[in-house]
PDB file of C-alpha atoms in Angstrom:
ATOM      1  CA  MET P 259      47.744 -75.601   2.740  1.00 59.00           C
ATOM      2  CA  ARG P 260      48.654 -74.478  -0.205  1.00 70.00           C
ATOM      3  CA  LEU P 261      46.937 -72.211  -1.873  1.00 72.00           C
ATOM      4  CA  PHE P 262      47.050 -71.862  -6.157  1.00 79.00           C
ATOM      5  CA  THR P 263      46.334 -68.874  -7.314  1.00 80.00           C
ATOM      6  CA  THR P 264      45.754 -67.260 -11.418  1.00 83.00           C
ATOM      7  CA  ARG P 265      44.953 -64.210 -12.655  1.00 86.00           C
ATOM      8  CA  VAL P 266      43.244 -63.533 -15.816  1.00 86.00           C
ATOM      9  CA  ASP P 267      41.992 -60.701 -17.767  1.00 88.00           C
ATOM     10  CA  VAL P 268      37.906 -62.563 -18.513  1.00 85.00           C
ATOM     11  CA  PRO P 269      36.640 -59.855 -20.639  1.00 85.00           C
ATOM     12  CA  GLN P 270      39.461 -59.972 -23.073  1.00 88.00           C
ATOM     13  CA  ILE P 271      39.106 -63.158 -23.804  1.00 89.00           C
ATOM     14  CA  ALA P 272      35.360 -63.158 -23.843  1.00 86.00           C
ATOM     15  CA  GLN P 273      35.961 -60.145 -25.969  1.00 86.00           C
ATOM     16  CA  ASN P 274      38.542 -62.376 -28.281  1.00 88.00           C
ATOM     17  CA  THR P 275      35.952 -65.273 -28.352  1.00 88.00           C
ATOM     18  CA  GLY P 276      32.778 -63.468 -28.426  1.00 86.00           C
ATOM     19  CA  GLU P 277      31.455 -65.364 -25.444  1.00 83.00           C
ATOM     20  CA  GLY P 278      29.505 -63.848 -22.667  1.00 81.00           C
ATOM     21  CA  ILE P 279      31.407 -62.614 -19.658  1.00 79.00           C
ATOM     22  CA  GLU P 280      30.047 -65.242 -17.596  1.00 79.00           C
ATOM     23  CA  SER P 281      30.831 -68.174 -19.438  1.00 84.00           C
ATOM     24  CA  ALA P 282      33.908 -66.600 -20.513  1.00 88.00           C
ATOM     25  CA  ALA P 283      34.769 -66.095 -16.730  1.00 87.00           C
ATOM     26  CA  ARG P 284      33.874 -70.359 -16.039  1.00 87.00           C
ATOM     27  CA  ARG P 285      35.112 -71.803 -18.791  1.00 90.00           C
ATOM     28  CA  VAL P 286      38.618 -70.179 -17.985  1.00 92.00           C
ATOM     29  CA  ARG P 287      38.125 -71.185 -14.457  1.00 91.00           C
ATOM     30  CA  TYR P 288      37.086 -74.613 -14.666  1.00 91.00           C
ATOM     31  CA  GLU P 289      39.789 -75.398 -17.007  1.00 92.00           C
ATOM     32  CA  PHE P 290      41.808 -73.831 -14.097  1.00 92.00           C
ATOM     33  CA  PHE P 291      40.445 -76.076 -11.765  1.00 92.00           C
ATOM     34  CA  TYR P 292      41.216 -79.122 -14.685  1.00 91.00           C
ATOM     35  CA  ARG P 293      44.877 -78.538 -15.185  1.00 91.00           C
ATOM     36  CA  THR P 294      45.306 -77.792 -10.621  1.00 91.00           C
ATOM     37  CA  ALA P 295      43.479 -81.561 -10.226  1.00 91.00           C
ATOM     38  CA  ARG P 296      46.028 -83.124 -12.821  1.00 89.00           C
ATOM     39  CA  GLU P 297      49.365 -81.565 -11.999  1.00 91.00           C
ATOM     40  CA  GLN P 298      48.592 -82.285  -7.985  1.00 91.00           C
ATOM     41  CA  ASN P 299      46.275 -85.849  -8.604  1.00 91.00           C
ATOM     42  CA  CYS P 300      43.343 -84.143  -7.162  1.00 89.00           C
ATOM     43  CA  ASP P 301      41.053 -87.503  -6.070  1.00 86.00           C
ATOM     44  CA  LEU P 302      38.258 -84.677  -5.510  1.00 91.00           C
ATOM     45  CA  ILE P 303      37.632 -81.117  -6.200  1.00 93.00           C
ATOM     46  CA  ALA P 304      34.886 -78.740  -3.658  1.00 92.00           C
ATOM     47  CA  LEU P 305      32.953 -76.559  -4.803  1.00 93.00           C
ATOM     48  CA  ALA P 306      32.201 -73.556  -2.470  1.00 91.00           C
ATOM     49  CA  HIS P 307      28.476 -73.242  -3.719  1.00 94.00           C
ATOM     50  CA  HIS P 308      26.131 -72.423  -1.171  1.00 96.00           C
ATOM     51  CA  SER P 309      21.816 -72.963  -1.110  1.00 96.00           C
ATOM     52  CA  ARG P 310      21.159 -69.803  -2.579  1.00 95.00           C
ATOM     53  CA  ASP P 311      23.432 -70.548  -5.419  1.00 95.00           C
ATOM     54  CA  GLN P 312      21.379 -74.019  -5.634  1.00 97.00           C
ATOM     55  CA  ALA P 313      17.798 -72.416  -5.796  1.00 97.00           C
ATOM     56  CA  GLU P 314      19.288 -69.067  -8.178  1.00 96.00           C
ATOM     57  CA  THR P 315      20.192 -72.004 -10.259  1.00 95.00           C
ATOM     58  CA  VAL P 316      17.367 -73.757 -10.225  1.00 96.00           C
ATOM     59  CA  LEU P 317      15.034 -70.574 -11.580  1.00 96.00           C
ATOM     60  CA  MET P 318      17.303 -70.552 -14.758  1.00 94.00           C
ATOM     61  CA  ASP P 319      17.072 -73.621 -15.983  1.00 93.00           C
ATOM     62  CA  VAL P 320      13.376 -73.384 -15.288  1.00 92.00           C
ATOM     63  CA  LEU P 321      13.346 -69.927 -17.329  1.00 89.00           C
ATOM     64  CA  ARG P 322      15.267 -71.770 -20.160  1.00 83.00           C
ATOM     65  CA  SER P 323      13.740 -74.832 -20.519  1.00 76.00           C
ATOM     66  CA  SER P 324      11.763 -77.134 -19.181  1.00 72.00           C
ATOM     67  CA  GLY P 325      11.089 -80.801 -17.379  1.00 85.00           C
ATOM     68  CA  LEU P 326      12.242 -82.861 -14.714  1.00 91.00           C
ATOM     69  CA  ASP P 327      16.203 -81.667 -15.280  1.00 92.00           C
ATOM     70  CA  SER P 328      15.434 -78.089 -15.024  1.00 92.00           C
ATOM     71  CA  LEU P 329      13.868 -78.866 -11.515  1.00 95.00           C
ATOM     72  CA  ALA P 330      17.366 -80.725  -9.932  1.00 95.00           C
ATOM     73  CA  GLY P 331      19.305 -78.479 -10.042  1.00 95.00           C
ATOM     74  CA  MET P 332      22.720 -78.889  -9.391  1.00 96.00           C
ATOM     75  CA  PRO P 333      24.417 -82.180  -8.633  1.00 95.00           C
ATOM     76  CA  ARG P 334      26.361 -82.880  -5.277  1.00 95.00           C
ATOM     77  CA  ILE P 335      28.587 -84.959  -7.178  1.00 94.00           C
ATOM     78  CA  VAL P 336      29.493 -84.790 -11.044  1.00 92.00           C
ATOM     79  CA  GLU P 337      32.577 -86.214 -12.768  1.00 91.00           C
ATOM     80  CA  ARG P 338      33.958 -83.763 -16.031  1.00 86.00           C
ATOM     81  CA  ASP P 339      36.801 -84.702 -18.391  1.00 83.00           C
ATOM     82  CA  GLY P 340      37.716 -87.247 -15.666  1.00 86.00           C
ATOM     83  CA  VAL P 341      38.070 -84.662 -12.932  1.00 91.00           C
ATOM     84  CA  ARG P 342      35.236 -85.052  -9.578  1.00 94.00           C
ATOM     85  CA  PHE P 343      33.567 -81.475  -7.998  1.00 95.00           C
ATOM     86  CA  ALA P 344      31.630 -81.209  -5.247  1.00 96.00           C
ATOM     87  CA  ARG P 345      29.120 -79.260  -3.657  1.00 97.00           C
ATOM     88  CA  PRO P 346      29.269 -80.335   0.474  1.00 95.00           C
ATOM     89  CA  PHE P 347      27.351 -76.581   1.426  1.00 96.00           C
ATOM     90  CA  LEU P 348      24.226 -76.498  -0.777  1.00 96.00           C
ATOM     91  CA  ARG P 349      22.043 -77.166   2.540  1.00 95.00           C
ATOM     92  CA  LEU P 350      24.207 -73.572   3.973  1.00 96.00           C
ATOM     93  CA  THR P 351      23.291 -70.120   3.622  1.00 94.00           C
ATOM     94  CA  ARG P 352      25.742 -67.809   2.065  1.00 91.00           C
ATOM     95  CA  ALA P 353      26.161 -66.327   5.906  1.00 93.00           C
ATOM     96  CA  ASP P 354      27.418 -69.086   6.882  1.00 96.00           C
ATOM     97  CA  THR P 355      29.989 -69.657   4.164  1.00 94.00           C
ATOM     98  CA  THR P 356      31.458 -66.808   4.599  1.00 93.00           C
ATOM     99  CA  GLY P 357      31.426 -67.170   8.032  1.00 95.00           C
ATOM    100  CA  ILE P 358      33.547 -70.020   7.535  1.00 93.00           C
ATOM    101  CA  CYS P 359      35.429 -68.068   5.686  1.00 91.00           C
ATOM    102  CA  GLU P 360      36.047 -65.394   8.957  1.00 94.00           C
ATOM    103  CA  ASP P 361      36.782 -68.390  10.832  1.00 95.00           C
ATOM    104  CA  LEU P 362      39.637 -70.132   9.121  1.00 90.00           C
ATOM    105  CA  GLY P 363      41.082 -66.353   8.074  1.00 91.00           C
ATOM    106  CA  ILE P 364      40.328 -67.805   3.923  1.00 87.00           C
ATOM    107  CA  THR P 365      39.549 -64.527   2.394  1.00 86.00           C
ATOM    108  CA  TRP P 366      36.320 -64.517  -0.128  1.00 85.00           C
ATOM    109  CA  TRP P 367      36.146 -61.503  -3.631  1.00 80.00           C
ATOM    110  CA  ASP P 368      32.326 -61.464  -3.588  1.00 80.00           C
ATOM    111  CA  ASP P 369      31.894 -60.262  -7.706  1.00 74.00           C
ATOM    112  CA  PRO P 370      30.573 -56.635  -8.109  1.00 72.00           C
ATOM    113  CA  THR P 371      27.881 -58.604 -11.332  1.00 69.00           C
ATOM    114  CA  ASN P 372      25.907 -59.965  -8.155  1.00 70.00           C
ATOM    115  CA  GLY P 373      24.567 -55.836  -7.248  1.00 65.00           C
ATOM    116  CA  ASP P 374      25.328 -55.825  -4.064  1.00 68.00           C
ATOM    117  CA  HIS P 375      25.395 -52.005  -4.360  1.00 68.00           C
ATOM    118  CA  MET P 376      22.540 -51.025  -5.481  1.00 72.00           C
ATOM    119  CA  ALA P 377      20.091 -50.753  -3.622  1.00 72.00           C
ATOM    120  CA  ALA P 378      18.104 -53.772  -2.203  1.00 70.00           C
ATOM    121  CA  ASP P 379      14.627 -52.509  -3.927  1.00 73.00           C
ATOM    122  CA  GLU P 380      15.752 -51.162  -7.537  1.00 78.00           C
ATOM    123  CA  PRO P 381      15.961 -54.078 -10.209  1.00 82.00           C
ATOM    124  CA  LEU P 382      19.330 -54.756 -11.185  1.00 83.00           C
ATOM    125  CA  PRO P 383      19.749 -53.728 -15.413  1.00 83.00           C
ATOM    126  CA  ASP P 384      18.928 -55.973 -17.554  1.00 85.00           C
ATOM    127  CA  ASP P 385      22.671 -55.759 -19.277  1.00 81.00           C
ATOM    128  CA  PHE P 386      24.145 -57.854 -16.422  1.00 82.00           C
ATOM    129  CA  PRO P 387      23.982 -61.388 -16.133  1.00 83.00           C
ATOM    130  CA  LEU P 388      20.840 -63.182 -15.497  1.00 87.00           C
ATOM    131  CA  ARG P 389      22.258 -65.551 -12.098  1.00 88.00           C
ATOM    132  CA  SER P 390      22.958 -61.667 -11.032  1.00 88.00           C
ATOM    133  CA  ARG P 391      19.148 -60.617 -11.923  1.00 91.00           C
ATOM    134  CA  VAL P 392      17.526 -63.742 -10.334  1.00 93.00           C
ATOM    135  CA  ARG P 393      19.816 -62.966  -7.090  1.00 91.00           C
ATOM    136  CA  HIS P 394      19.496 -59.596  -6.632  1.00 90.00           C
ATOM    137  CA  THR P 395      15.917 -58.914  -8.242  1.00 90.00           C
ATOM    138  CA  LEU P 396      13.978 -62.480  -8.365  1.00 93.00           C
ATOM    139  CA  ILE P 397      13.987 -64.405  -5.546  1.00 94.00           C
ATOM    140  CA  PRO P 398      13.530 -61.570  -3.082  1.00 92.00           C
ATOM    141  CA  TYR P 399      10.450 -60.679  -5.012  1.00 93.00           C
ATOM    142  CA  LEU P 400       9.387 -64.199  -4.260  1.00 95.00           C
ATOM    143  CA  ASN P 401      10.788 -64.265  -1.025  1.00 94.00           C
ATOM    144  CA  ALA P 402       8.513 -61.123  -0.275  1.00 93.00           C
ATOM    145  CA  PHE P 403       5.419 -63.105  -2.643  1.00 94.00           C
ATOM    146  CA  ALA P 404       4.760 -66.672  -0.437  1.00 94.00           C
ATOM    147  CA  GLY P 405       5.851 -64.887   2.828  1.00 93.00           C
ATOM    148  CA  GLY P 406       8.927 -67.330   4.073  1.00 89.00           C
ATOM    149  CA  ASP P 407      12.064 -68.304   2.440  1.00 92.00           C
ATOM    150  CA  ILE P 408      11.778 -69.302  -0.773  1.00 95.00           C
ATOM    151  CA  VAL P 409      16.647 -70.474  -0.603  1.00 96.00           C
ATOM    152  CA  SER P 410      15.050 -74.160   1.462  1.00 95.00           C
ATOM    153  CA  ARG P 411      12.156 -74.830  -0.558  1.00 95.00           C
ATOM    154  CA  PHE P 412      13.591 -74.682  -3.982  1.00 96.00           C
ATOM    155  CA  CYS P 413      16.784 -76.298  -2.065  1.00 96.00           C
ATOM    156  CA  ASP P 414      14.090 -78.897  -0.875  1.00 96.00           C
ATOM    157  CA  GLY P 415      12.928 -79.787  -3.946  1.00 96.00           C
ATOM    158  CA  ALA P 416      16.040 -80.533  -6.040  1.00 96.00           C
ATOM    159  CA  GLU P 417      16.903 -82.671  -3.942  1.00 96.00           C
ATOM    160  CA  LEU P 418      13.643 -84.165  -4.584  1.00 96.00           C
ATOM    161  CA  ALA P 419      14.199 -83.873  -8.581  1.00 96.00           C
ATOM    162  CA  SER P 420      17.752 -84.909  -8.362  1.00 96.00           C
ATOM    163  CA  ILE P 421      16.614 -88.576  -6.529  1.00 96.00           C
ATOM    164  CA  GLU P 422      13.774 -88.710  -9.324  1.00 96.00           C
ATOM    165  CA  LYS P 423      16.576 -87.777 -11.957  1.00 95.00           C
ATOM    166  CA  SER P 424      19.308 -89.963 -11.138  1.00 95.00           C
ATOM    167  CA  TYR P 425      16.663 -93.128 -11.036  1.00 97.00           C
ATOM    168  CA  LEU P 426      14.971 -92.110 -14.306  1.00 96.00           C
ATOM    169  CA  ASP P 427      18.900 -91.124 -15.789  1.00 96.00           C
ATOM    170  CA  GLY P 428      20.246 -94.695 -14.840  1.00 97.00           C
ATOM    171  CA  ILE P 429      17.274 -96.925 -17.099  1.00 97.00           C
ATOM    172  CA  ALA P 430      17.970 -94.578 -19.778  1.00 97.00           C
ATOM    173  CA  GLU P 431      21.218 -95.307 -19.471  1.00 97.00           C
ATOM    174  CA  SER P 432      20.538 -98.441 -19.619  1.00 97.00           C
ATOM    175  CA  VAL P 433      18.012 -98.942 -22.693  1.00 97.00           C
ATOM    176  CA  ALA P 434      20.709 -96.622 -24.375  1.00 97.00           C
ATOM    177  CA  ALA P 435      23.266 -99.319 -23.683  1.00 97.00           C
ATOM    178  CA  HIS P 436      21.449-101.691 -26.988  1.00 95.00           C
ATOM    179  CA  ALA P 437      19.457 -98.255 -28.366  1.00 97.00           C
ATOM    180  CA  VAL P 438      22.036 -96.027 -29.450  1.00 97.00           C
ATOM    181  CA  THR P 439      25.711 -96.984 -31.390  1.00 96.00           C
ATOM    182  CA  PHE P 440      27.935 -94.101 -31.668  1.00 95.00           C
ATOM    183  CA  ALA P 441      30.016 -93.213 -34.294  1.00 88.00           C
ATOM    184  CA  GLY P 442      33.667 -92.825 -32.220  1.00 71.00           C
ATOM    185  CA  ASP P 443      35.624 -90.399 -32.478  1.00 58.00           C
ATOM    186  CA  SER P 444      35.835 -89.961 -35.496  1.00 55.00           C
ATOM    187  CA  CYS P 445      32.080 -89.522 -37.662  1.00 58.00           C
ATOM    188  CA  GLY P 446      30.989 -92.907 -39.527  1.00 54.00           C
ATOM    189  CA  SER P 447      30.153 -92.345 -42.842  1.00 55.00           C
ATOM    190  CA  VAL P 448      27.173 -94.216 -44.688  1.00 52.00           C
ATOM    191  CA  ASP P 449      26.632 -93.200 -48.565  1.00 53.00           C
ATOM    192  CA  GLY P 450      28.993 -90.014 -48.278  1.00 54.00           C
ATOM    193  CA  ASP P 451      27.080 -88.728 -44.697  1.00 60.00           C
ATOM    194  CA  CYS P 452      28.902 -87.828 -41.753  1.00 86.00           C
ATOM    195  CA  GLU P 453      26.936 -90.257 -38.905  1.00 92.00           C
ATOM    196  CA  LEU P 454      27.775 -89.754 -35.645  1.00 94.00           C
ATOM    197  CA  LEU P 455      25.201 -92.381 -33.934  1.00 96.00           C
ATOM    198  CA  ARG P 456      21.889 -93.795 -34.742  1.00 96.00           C
ATOM    199  CA  ILE P 457      19.146 -94.750 -32.654  1.00 97.00           C
ATOM    200  CA  ASP P 458      17.188 -98.108 -33.028  1.00 97.00           C
ATOM    201  CA  ALA P 459      14.299 -97.513 -33.671  1.00 97.00           C
ATOM    202  CA  LYS P 460      12.559-100.224 -32.685  1.00 96.00           C
ATOM    203  CA  ALA P 461      14.147-100.861 -29.632  1.00 96.00           C
ATOM    204  CA  LEU P 462      12.992 -98.001 -28.574  1.00 97.00           C
ATOM    205  CA  ALA P 463       9.321 -97.860 -29.627  1.00 96.00           C
ATOM    206  CA  ARG P 464       8.753-100.698 -26.265  1.00 95.00           C
ATOM    207  CA  GLU P 465      10.135 -98.249 -24.084  1.00 97.00           C
ATOM    208  CA  PRO P 466       7.768 -94.832 -22.007  1.00 97.00           C
ATOM    209  CA  ARG P 467       7.578 -92.044 -23.695  1.00 97.00           C
ATOM    210  CA  ALA P 468       9.505 -90.251 -20.936  1.00 95.00           C
ATOM    211  CA  ILE P 469      12.278 -92.932 -21.795  1.00 97.00           C
ATOM    212  CA  ARG P 470      12.267 -92.181 -25.122  1.00 97.00           C
ATOM    213  CA  LEU P 471      12.778 -88.812 -24.835  1.00 97.00           C
ATOM    214  CA  ARG P 472      15.942 -89.129 -22.443  1.00 96.00           C
ATOM    215  CA  VAL P 473      17.790 -91.381 -24.440  1.00 98.00           C
ATOM    216  CA  ILE P 474      17.145 -89.187 -26.403  1.00 97.00           C
ATOM    217  CA  ALA P 475      18.216 -85.969 -25.756  1.00 95.00           C
ATOM    218  CA  HIS P 476      21.393 -87.665 -24.239  1.00 96.00           C
ATOM    219  CA  ALA P 477      22.574 -89.092 -26.684  1.00 97.00           C
ATOM    220  CA  LEU P 478      22.649 -85.618 -29.009  1.00 96.00           C
ATOM    221  CA  ALA P 479      24.487 -84.104 -25.918  1.00 93.00           C
ATOM    222  CA  ALA P 480      26.717 -86.309 -26.011  1.00 93.00           C
ATOM    223  CA  VAL P 481      27.517 -86.033 -30.389  1.00 93.00           C
ATOM    224  CA  GLY P 482      27.809 -81.393 -29.122  1.00 91.00           C
ATOM    225  CA  ILE P 483      23.862 -81.544 -30.665  1.00 94.00           C
ATOM    226  CA  GLU P 484      22.971 -78.310 -28.082  1.00 88.00           C
ATOM    227  CA  ALA P 485      18.402 -79.754 -28.832  1.00 91.00           C
ATOM    228  CA  GLY P 486      15.894 -78.043 -27.030  1.00 90.00           C
ATOM    229  CA  PHE P 487      12.467 -80.718 -25.892  1.00 92.00           C
ATOM    230  CA  ARG P 488      11.022 -79.290 -29.681  1.00 93.00           C
ATOM    231  CA  HIS P 489      13.933 -81.149 -31.104  1.00 95.00           C
ATOM    232  CA  VAL P 490      14.113 -83.800 -29.254  1.00 96.00           C
ATOM    233  CA  ASP P 491      10.138 -84.723 -28.947  1.00 96.00           C
ATOM    234  CA  ALA P 492      10.471 -83.985 -33.244  1.00 97.00           C
ATOM    235  CA  VAL P 493      13.512 -87.425 -33.326  1.00 97.00           C
ATOM    236  CA  ASP P 494      11.219 -89.270 -30.359  1.00 98.00           C
ATOM    237  CA  ARG P 495       7.391 -89.142 -33.489  1.00 97.00           C
ATOM    238  CA  LEU P 496       9.919 -90.360 -35.299  1.00 97.00           C
ATOM    239  CA  ILE P 497       9.721 -93.877 -33.456  1.00 97.00           C
ATOM    240  CA  SER P 498       6.297 -93.306 -32.153  1.00 95.00           C
ATOM    241  CA  GLN P 499       4.769 -91.504 -34.601  1.00 96.00           C
ATOM    242  CA  TRP P 500       6.054 -93.382 -37.695  1.00 96.00           C
ATOM    243  CA  HIS P 501       4.921 -92.728 -41.113  1.00 94.00           C
ATOM    244  CA  GLY P 502       7.689 -91.576 -43.775  1.00 93.00           C
ATOM    245  CA  GLN P 503       8.154 -88.482 -42.508  1.00 93.00           C
ATOM    246  CA  GLY P 504      11.152 -86.595 -43.515  1.00 93.00           C
ATOM    247  CA  ALA P 505      14.315 -85.491 -42.257  1.00 95.00           C
ATOM    248  CA  VAL P 506      14.342 -83.561 -39.143  1.00 95.00           C
ATOM    249  CA  ALA P 507      16.604 -80.362 -38.946  1.00 95.00           C
ATOM    250  CA  LEU P 508      18.740 -80.088 -35.110  1.00 95.00           C
ATOM    251  CA  PRO P 509      21.135 -76.978 -34.544  1.00 92.00           C
ATOM    252  CA  SER P 510      24.039 -75.819 -35.839  1.00 88.00           C
ATOM    253  CA  GLY P 511      23.360 -77.654 -39.980  1.00 91.00           C
ATOM    254  CA  HIS P 512      22.899 -81.810 -37.954  1.00 94.00           C
ATOM    255  CA  SER P 513      19.752 -83.537 -39.261  1.00 95.00           C
ATOM    256  CA  ALA P 514      17.736 -87.320 -38.336  1.00 96.00           C
ATOM    257  CA  PHE P 515      16.757 -89.318 -40.331  1.00 95.00           C
ATOM    258  CA  ARG P 516      14.979 -92.906 -40.069  1.00 96.00           C
ATOM    259  CA  ARG P 517      16.247 -95.958 -42.676  1.00 94.00           C
ATOM    260  CA  LYS P 518      13.856 -98.848 -42.064  1.00 93.00           C
ATOM    261  CA  HIS P 519      13.979 -99.601 -38.117  1.00 95.00           C
ATOM    262  CA  VAL P 520      17.376 -97.443 -37.560  1.00 96.00           C
ATOM    263  CA  ILE P 521      16.819 -93.484 -36.852  1.00 97.00           C
ATOM    264  CA  ARG P 522      20.152 -91.540 -38.005  1.00 96.00           C
ATOM    265  CA  VAL P 523      22.124 -88.939 -36.578  1.00 96.00           C
ATOM    266  CA  CYS P 524      24.412 -87.068 -38.975  1.00 94.00           C
ATOM    267  CA  GLN P 525      25.955 -83.823 -39.275  1.00 88.00           C
ATOM    268  CA  ASP P 526      25.946 -81.062 -42.060  1.00 70.00           C
ATOM    269  CA  GLY P 527      22.369 -81.536 -42.793  1.00 45.00           C
ATOM    270  CA  LEU P 528      23.400 -84.129 -45.268  1.00 50.00           C
ATOM    271  CA  HIS P 529      19.716 -85.657 -44.456  1.00 48.00           C
ATOM    272  CA  ALA P 530      17.621 -82.603 -46.015  1.00 44.00           C
ATOM    273  CA  ASN P 531      17.166 -83.091 -49.570  1.00 46.00           C
ATOM    274  CA  ARG P 532      16.391 -87.260 -49.405  1.00 46.00           C
TER     275      ARG P 532
END
């Protein structure tokens, strides 16, 4: 077995980029994965996320958002930037994974922000990462409140939600294939606007609301627009409640505007004055 390692100064990187430490650490970690996978021609990278990681992810996503996707947790298989990742240990406990490492003589590192050095009944300060606070404070509280192992229950729910999510995603992808058109690597220019994508409102109007919302959300995410539910819902109203209303303001200076049966999503909010 070959070991590939790298050492980076995450606090310095976070300071340079303005990211949080947890976000910077995650980004450089995956950059290392991508680089190593391509250099070594790896077909698959196995990640060591276990059941508590999955439960924490579900809880954090519920706190941050809503809907089915927030309940599905981390997928078992995912492809990012041409690299496939697997999470084969989502049903194992942390004790299981550390035990495996001990049996195989593999060393591991415990993140100090997990708060393992603090008393179990002492909540972590607010400046600790959300995941750490969920792990150290919220999950033990829920265990005590429910009188049982809440982690396994969240994992059961995540597995069921992921099956349903996969089904809905498949339908949404099929609908999007004929209802959404992307501008490509460089945005299209129509009447001086930088157009990123078009949505056929008539085609989507025939679909259930659950599918419409999913198609819109995926389309916006595909062009780098981090839209929340209120944004997606506002774009959907350009389809389901169309009465000639003006543009929908989207994050980071984007907007969506309907002309006849076409919804155009553009950069820099150029529709706002129409």
